[in-house]
PDB file of C-alpha atoms in Angstrom:
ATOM      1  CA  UNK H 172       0.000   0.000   0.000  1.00  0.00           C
ATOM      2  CA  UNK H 173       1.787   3.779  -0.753  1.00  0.00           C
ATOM      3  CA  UNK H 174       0.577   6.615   0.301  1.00  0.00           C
ATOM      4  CA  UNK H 175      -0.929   9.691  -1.493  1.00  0.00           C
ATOM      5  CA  UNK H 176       1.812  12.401  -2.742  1.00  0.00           C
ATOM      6  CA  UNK H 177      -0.090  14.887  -1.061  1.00  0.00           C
ATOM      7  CA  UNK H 178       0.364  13.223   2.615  1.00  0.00           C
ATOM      8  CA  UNK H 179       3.493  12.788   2.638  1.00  0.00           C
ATOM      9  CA  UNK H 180       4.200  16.511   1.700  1.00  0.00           C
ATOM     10  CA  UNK H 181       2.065  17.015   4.586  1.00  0.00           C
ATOM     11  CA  UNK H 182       3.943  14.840   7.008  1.00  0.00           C
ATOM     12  CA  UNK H 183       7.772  16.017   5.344  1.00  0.00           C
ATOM     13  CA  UNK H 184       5.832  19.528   6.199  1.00  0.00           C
ATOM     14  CA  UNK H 185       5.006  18.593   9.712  1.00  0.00           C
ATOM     15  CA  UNK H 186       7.878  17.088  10.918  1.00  0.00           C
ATOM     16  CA  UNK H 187      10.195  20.233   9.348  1.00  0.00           C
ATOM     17  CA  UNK H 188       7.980  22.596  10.974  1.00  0.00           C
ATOM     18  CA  UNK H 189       8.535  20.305  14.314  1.00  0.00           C
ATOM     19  CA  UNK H 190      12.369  20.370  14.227  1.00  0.00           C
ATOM     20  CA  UNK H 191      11.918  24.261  13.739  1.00  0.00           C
ATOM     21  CA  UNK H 192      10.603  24.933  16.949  1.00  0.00           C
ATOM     22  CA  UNK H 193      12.893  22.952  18.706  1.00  0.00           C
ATOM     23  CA  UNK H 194      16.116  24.720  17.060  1.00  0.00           C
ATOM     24  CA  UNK H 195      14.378  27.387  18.471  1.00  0.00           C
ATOM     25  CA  UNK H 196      13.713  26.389  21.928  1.00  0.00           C
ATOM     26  CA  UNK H 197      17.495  24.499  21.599  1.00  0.00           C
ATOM     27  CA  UNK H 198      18.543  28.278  21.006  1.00  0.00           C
ATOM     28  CA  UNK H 199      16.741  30.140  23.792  1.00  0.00           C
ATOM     29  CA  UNK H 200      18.199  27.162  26.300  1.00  0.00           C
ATOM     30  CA  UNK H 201      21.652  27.851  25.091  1.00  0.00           C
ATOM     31  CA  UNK H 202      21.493  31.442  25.905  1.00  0.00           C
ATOM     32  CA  UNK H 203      20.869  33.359  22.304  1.00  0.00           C
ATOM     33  CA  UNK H 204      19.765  36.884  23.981  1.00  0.00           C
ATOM     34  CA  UNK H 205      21.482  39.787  25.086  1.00  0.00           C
ATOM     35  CA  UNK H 206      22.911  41.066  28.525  1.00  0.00           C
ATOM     36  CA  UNK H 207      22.631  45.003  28.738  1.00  0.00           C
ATOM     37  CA  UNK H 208      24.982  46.548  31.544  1.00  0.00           C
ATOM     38  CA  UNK H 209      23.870  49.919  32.269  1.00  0.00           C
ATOM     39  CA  UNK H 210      25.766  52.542  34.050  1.00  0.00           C
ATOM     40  CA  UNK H 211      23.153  54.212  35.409  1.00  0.00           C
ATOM     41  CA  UNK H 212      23.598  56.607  38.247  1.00  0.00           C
ATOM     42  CA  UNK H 213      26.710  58.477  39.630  1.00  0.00           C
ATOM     43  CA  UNK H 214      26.574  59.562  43.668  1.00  0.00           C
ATOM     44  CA  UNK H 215      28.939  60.990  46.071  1.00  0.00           C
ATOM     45  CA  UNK H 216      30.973  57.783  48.059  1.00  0.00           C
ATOM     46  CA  UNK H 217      32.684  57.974  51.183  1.00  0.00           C
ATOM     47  CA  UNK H 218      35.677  59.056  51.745  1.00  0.00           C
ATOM     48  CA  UNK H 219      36.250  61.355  48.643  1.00  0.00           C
ATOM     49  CA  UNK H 220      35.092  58.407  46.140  1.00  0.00           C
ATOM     50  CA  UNK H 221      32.091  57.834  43.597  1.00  0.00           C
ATOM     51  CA  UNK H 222      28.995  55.600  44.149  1.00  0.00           C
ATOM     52  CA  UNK H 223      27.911  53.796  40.787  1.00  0.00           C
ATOM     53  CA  UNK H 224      24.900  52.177  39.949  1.00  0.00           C
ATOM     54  CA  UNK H 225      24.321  49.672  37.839  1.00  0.00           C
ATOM     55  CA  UNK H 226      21.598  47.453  36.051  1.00  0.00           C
ATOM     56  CA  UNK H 227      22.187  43.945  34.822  1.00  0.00           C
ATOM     57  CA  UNK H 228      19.204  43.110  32.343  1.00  0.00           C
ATOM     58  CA  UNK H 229      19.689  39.841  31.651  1.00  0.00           C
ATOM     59  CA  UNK H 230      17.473  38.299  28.632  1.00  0.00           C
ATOM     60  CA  UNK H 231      20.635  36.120  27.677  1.00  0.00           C
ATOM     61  CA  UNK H 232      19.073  32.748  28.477  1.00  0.00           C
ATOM     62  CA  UNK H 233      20.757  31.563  31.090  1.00  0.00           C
ATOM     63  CA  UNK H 234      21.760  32.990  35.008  1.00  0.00           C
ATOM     64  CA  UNK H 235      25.314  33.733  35.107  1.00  0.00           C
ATOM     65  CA  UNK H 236      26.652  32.134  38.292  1.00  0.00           C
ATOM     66  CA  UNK H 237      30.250  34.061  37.614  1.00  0.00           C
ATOM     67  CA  UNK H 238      30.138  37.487  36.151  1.00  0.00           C
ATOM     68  CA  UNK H 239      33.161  40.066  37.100  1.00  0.00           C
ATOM     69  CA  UNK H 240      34.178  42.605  34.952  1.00  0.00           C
ATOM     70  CA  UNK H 241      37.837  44.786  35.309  1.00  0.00           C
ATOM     71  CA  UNK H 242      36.934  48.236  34.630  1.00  0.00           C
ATOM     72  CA  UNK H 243      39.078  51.332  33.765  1.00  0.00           C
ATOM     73  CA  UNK H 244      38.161  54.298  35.166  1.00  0.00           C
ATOM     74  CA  UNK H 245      39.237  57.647  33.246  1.00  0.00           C
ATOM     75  CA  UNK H 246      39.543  60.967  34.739  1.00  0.00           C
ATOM     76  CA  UNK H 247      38.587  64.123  33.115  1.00  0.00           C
ATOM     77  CA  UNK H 248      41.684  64.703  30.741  1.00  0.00           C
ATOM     78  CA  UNK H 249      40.568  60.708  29.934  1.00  0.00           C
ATOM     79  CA  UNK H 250      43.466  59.564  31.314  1.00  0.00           C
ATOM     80  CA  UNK H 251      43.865  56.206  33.177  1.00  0.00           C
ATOM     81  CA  UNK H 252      42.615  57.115  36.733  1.00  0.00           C
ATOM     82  CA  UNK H 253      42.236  53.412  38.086  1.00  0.00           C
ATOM     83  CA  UNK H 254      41.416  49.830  37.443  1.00  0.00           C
ATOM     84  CA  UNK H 255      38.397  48.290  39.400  1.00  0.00           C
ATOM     85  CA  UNK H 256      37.562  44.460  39.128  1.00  0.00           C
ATOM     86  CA  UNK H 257      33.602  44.363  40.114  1.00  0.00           C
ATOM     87  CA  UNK H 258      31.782  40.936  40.739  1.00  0.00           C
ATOM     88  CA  UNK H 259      28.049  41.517  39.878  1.00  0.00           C
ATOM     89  CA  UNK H 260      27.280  37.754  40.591  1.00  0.00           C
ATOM     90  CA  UNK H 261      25.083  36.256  40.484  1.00  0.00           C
ATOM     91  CA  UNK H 262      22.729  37.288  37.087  1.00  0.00           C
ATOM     92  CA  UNK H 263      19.774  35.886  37.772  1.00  0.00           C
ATOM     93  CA  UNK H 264      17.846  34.216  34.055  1.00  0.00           C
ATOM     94  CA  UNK H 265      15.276  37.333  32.593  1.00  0.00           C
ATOM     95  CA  UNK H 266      15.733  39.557  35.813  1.00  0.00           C
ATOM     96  CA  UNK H 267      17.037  42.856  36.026  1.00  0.00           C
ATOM     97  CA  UNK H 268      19.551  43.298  38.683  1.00  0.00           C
ATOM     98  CA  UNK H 269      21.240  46.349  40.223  1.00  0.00           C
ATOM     99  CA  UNK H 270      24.458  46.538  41.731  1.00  0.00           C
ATOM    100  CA  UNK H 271      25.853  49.076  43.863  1.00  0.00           C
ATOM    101  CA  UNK H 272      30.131  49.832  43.412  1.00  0.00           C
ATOM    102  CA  UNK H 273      31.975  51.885  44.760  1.00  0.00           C
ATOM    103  CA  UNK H 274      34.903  53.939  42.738  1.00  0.00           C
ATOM    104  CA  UNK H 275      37.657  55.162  45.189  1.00  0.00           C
ATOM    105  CA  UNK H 276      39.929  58.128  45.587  1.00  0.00           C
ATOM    106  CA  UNK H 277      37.831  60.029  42.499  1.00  0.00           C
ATOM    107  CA  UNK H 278      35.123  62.372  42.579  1.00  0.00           C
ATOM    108  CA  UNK H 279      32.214  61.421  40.199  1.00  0.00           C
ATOM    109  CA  UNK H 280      32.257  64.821  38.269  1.00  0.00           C
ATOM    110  CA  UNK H 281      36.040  63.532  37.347  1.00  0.00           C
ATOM    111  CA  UNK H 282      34.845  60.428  35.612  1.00  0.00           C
ATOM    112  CA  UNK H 283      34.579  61.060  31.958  1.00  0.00           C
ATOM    113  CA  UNK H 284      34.661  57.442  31.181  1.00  0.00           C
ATOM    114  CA  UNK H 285      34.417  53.566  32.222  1.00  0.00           C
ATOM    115  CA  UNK H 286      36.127  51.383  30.000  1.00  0.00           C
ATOM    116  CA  UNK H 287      35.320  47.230  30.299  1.00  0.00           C
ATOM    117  CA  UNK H 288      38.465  46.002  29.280  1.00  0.00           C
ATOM    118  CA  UNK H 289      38.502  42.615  30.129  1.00  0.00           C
ATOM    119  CA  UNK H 290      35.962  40.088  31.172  1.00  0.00           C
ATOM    120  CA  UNK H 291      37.794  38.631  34.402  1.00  0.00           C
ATOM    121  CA  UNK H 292      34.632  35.583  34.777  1.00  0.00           C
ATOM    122  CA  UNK H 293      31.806  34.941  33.031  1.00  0.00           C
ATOM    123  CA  UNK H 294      30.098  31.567  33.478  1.00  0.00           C
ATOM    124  CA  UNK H 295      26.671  30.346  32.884  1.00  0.00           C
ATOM    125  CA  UNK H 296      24.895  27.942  35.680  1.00  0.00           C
ATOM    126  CA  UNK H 297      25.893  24.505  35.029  1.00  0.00           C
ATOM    127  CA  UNK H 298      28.258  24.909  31.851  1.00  0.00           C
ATOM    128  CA  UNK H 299      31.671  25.945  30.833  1.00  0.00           C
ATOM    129  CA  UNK H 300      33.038  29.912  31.191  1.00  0.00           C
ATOM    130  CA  UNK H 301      31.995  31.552  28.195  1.00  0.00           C
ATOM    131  CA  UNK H 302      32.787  34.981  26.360  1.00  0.00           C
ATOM    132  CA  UNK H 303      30.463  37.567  27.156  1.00  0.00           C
ATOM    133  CA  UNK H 304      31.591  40.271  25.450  1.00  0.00           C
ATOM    134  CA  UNK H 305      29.795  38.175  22.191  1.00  0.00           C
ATOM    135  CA  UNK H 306      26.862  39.189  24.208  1.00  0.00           C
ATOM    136  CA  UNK H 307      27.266  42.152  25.992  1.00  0.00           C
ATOM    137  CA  UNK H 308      25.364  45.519  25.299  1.00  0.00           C
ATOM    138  CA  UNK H 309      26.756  48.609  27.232  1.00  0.00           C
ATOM    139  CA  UNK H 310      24.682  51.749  28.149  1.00  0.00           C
ATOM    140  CA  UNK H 311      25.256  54.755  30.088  1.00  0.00           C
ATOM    141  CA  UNK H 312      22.378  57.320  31.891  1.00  0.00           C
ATOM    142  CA  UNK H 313      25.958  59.327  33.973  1.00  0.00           C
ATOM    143  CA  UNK H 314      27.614  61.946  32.361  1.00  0.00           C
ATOM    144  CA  UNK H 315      30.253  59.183  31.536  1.00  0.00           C
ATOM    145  CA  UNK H 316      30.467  57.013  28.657  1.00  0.00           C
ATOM    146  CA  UNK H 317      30.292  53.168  29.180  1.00  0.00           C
ATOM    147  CA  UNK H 318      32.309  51.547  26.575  1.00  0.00           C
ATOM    148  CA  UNK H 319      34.188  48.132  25.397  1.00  0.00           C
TER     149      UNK H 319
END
């Protein structure tokens, strides 16, 4: 007994439509999305230094159990004032998180950039350290840029 043409274009149909979705869902699992880092808010530390704020919105996929960034901070002249290693773990999966730093020694009006330089850790829960920077969007609401 064979089949009609016409079903098994329907089936072939089916099934590719099937493996589609779970690509898809394969893809979301695996962490396709982005993380934005915002700089958002400049205060007055203790001690002569400057409070940052920022926001983790992560809509990467996965929570990052290790996330630490090294950081250089430039002064007004944007010159090299100091290099900060912040931990901002953990990133919680499709949450926005804010982290509170503090920059030493500088006053906030003297920061005329943040550079990330180097991603120090950056590992998913349950799976190997990854790259982040491949998925990494920087913003900045401070008078300061926020760049890579």
């Amino acid at each position: 007994m064979t089949l009609p043409d016409c079903w098994i274009r329907t089936a072939a149909t089916a099934i590719f439509a099937i493996g589609i979705g779970h690509l898809a869902h394969a893809q979301d699992q695996t962490g396709s999305g982005r993380l934005e880092v915002e700089l958002n808010k400049f205060e007055p530390g203790d001690a002569g230094g400057c409070k940052t704020f920022f926001l983790f919105r992560n809509q990467s996929g996965m929570t990052l159990e290790a996330f630490e960034m090294s950081l250089a901070v430039l002064d007004g002249a944007g010159v090299i004032d100091q290099l900060l290693t912040i931990d901002a773990a953990p990133l919680p999966i499709a949450r926005t998180t804010l982290k509170l730093f503090e920059i030493p020694d500088i006053d906030c009006t003297d920061v005329s950039e943040v550079l990330l330089h180097e991603m120090t850790a950056c590992t998913p829960q349950n799976a190997e350290p990854m790259d982040c920077f491949e998925i990494m969007d920087l913003a900045s609401k401070t008078p300061a840029r926020f760049s890579k």
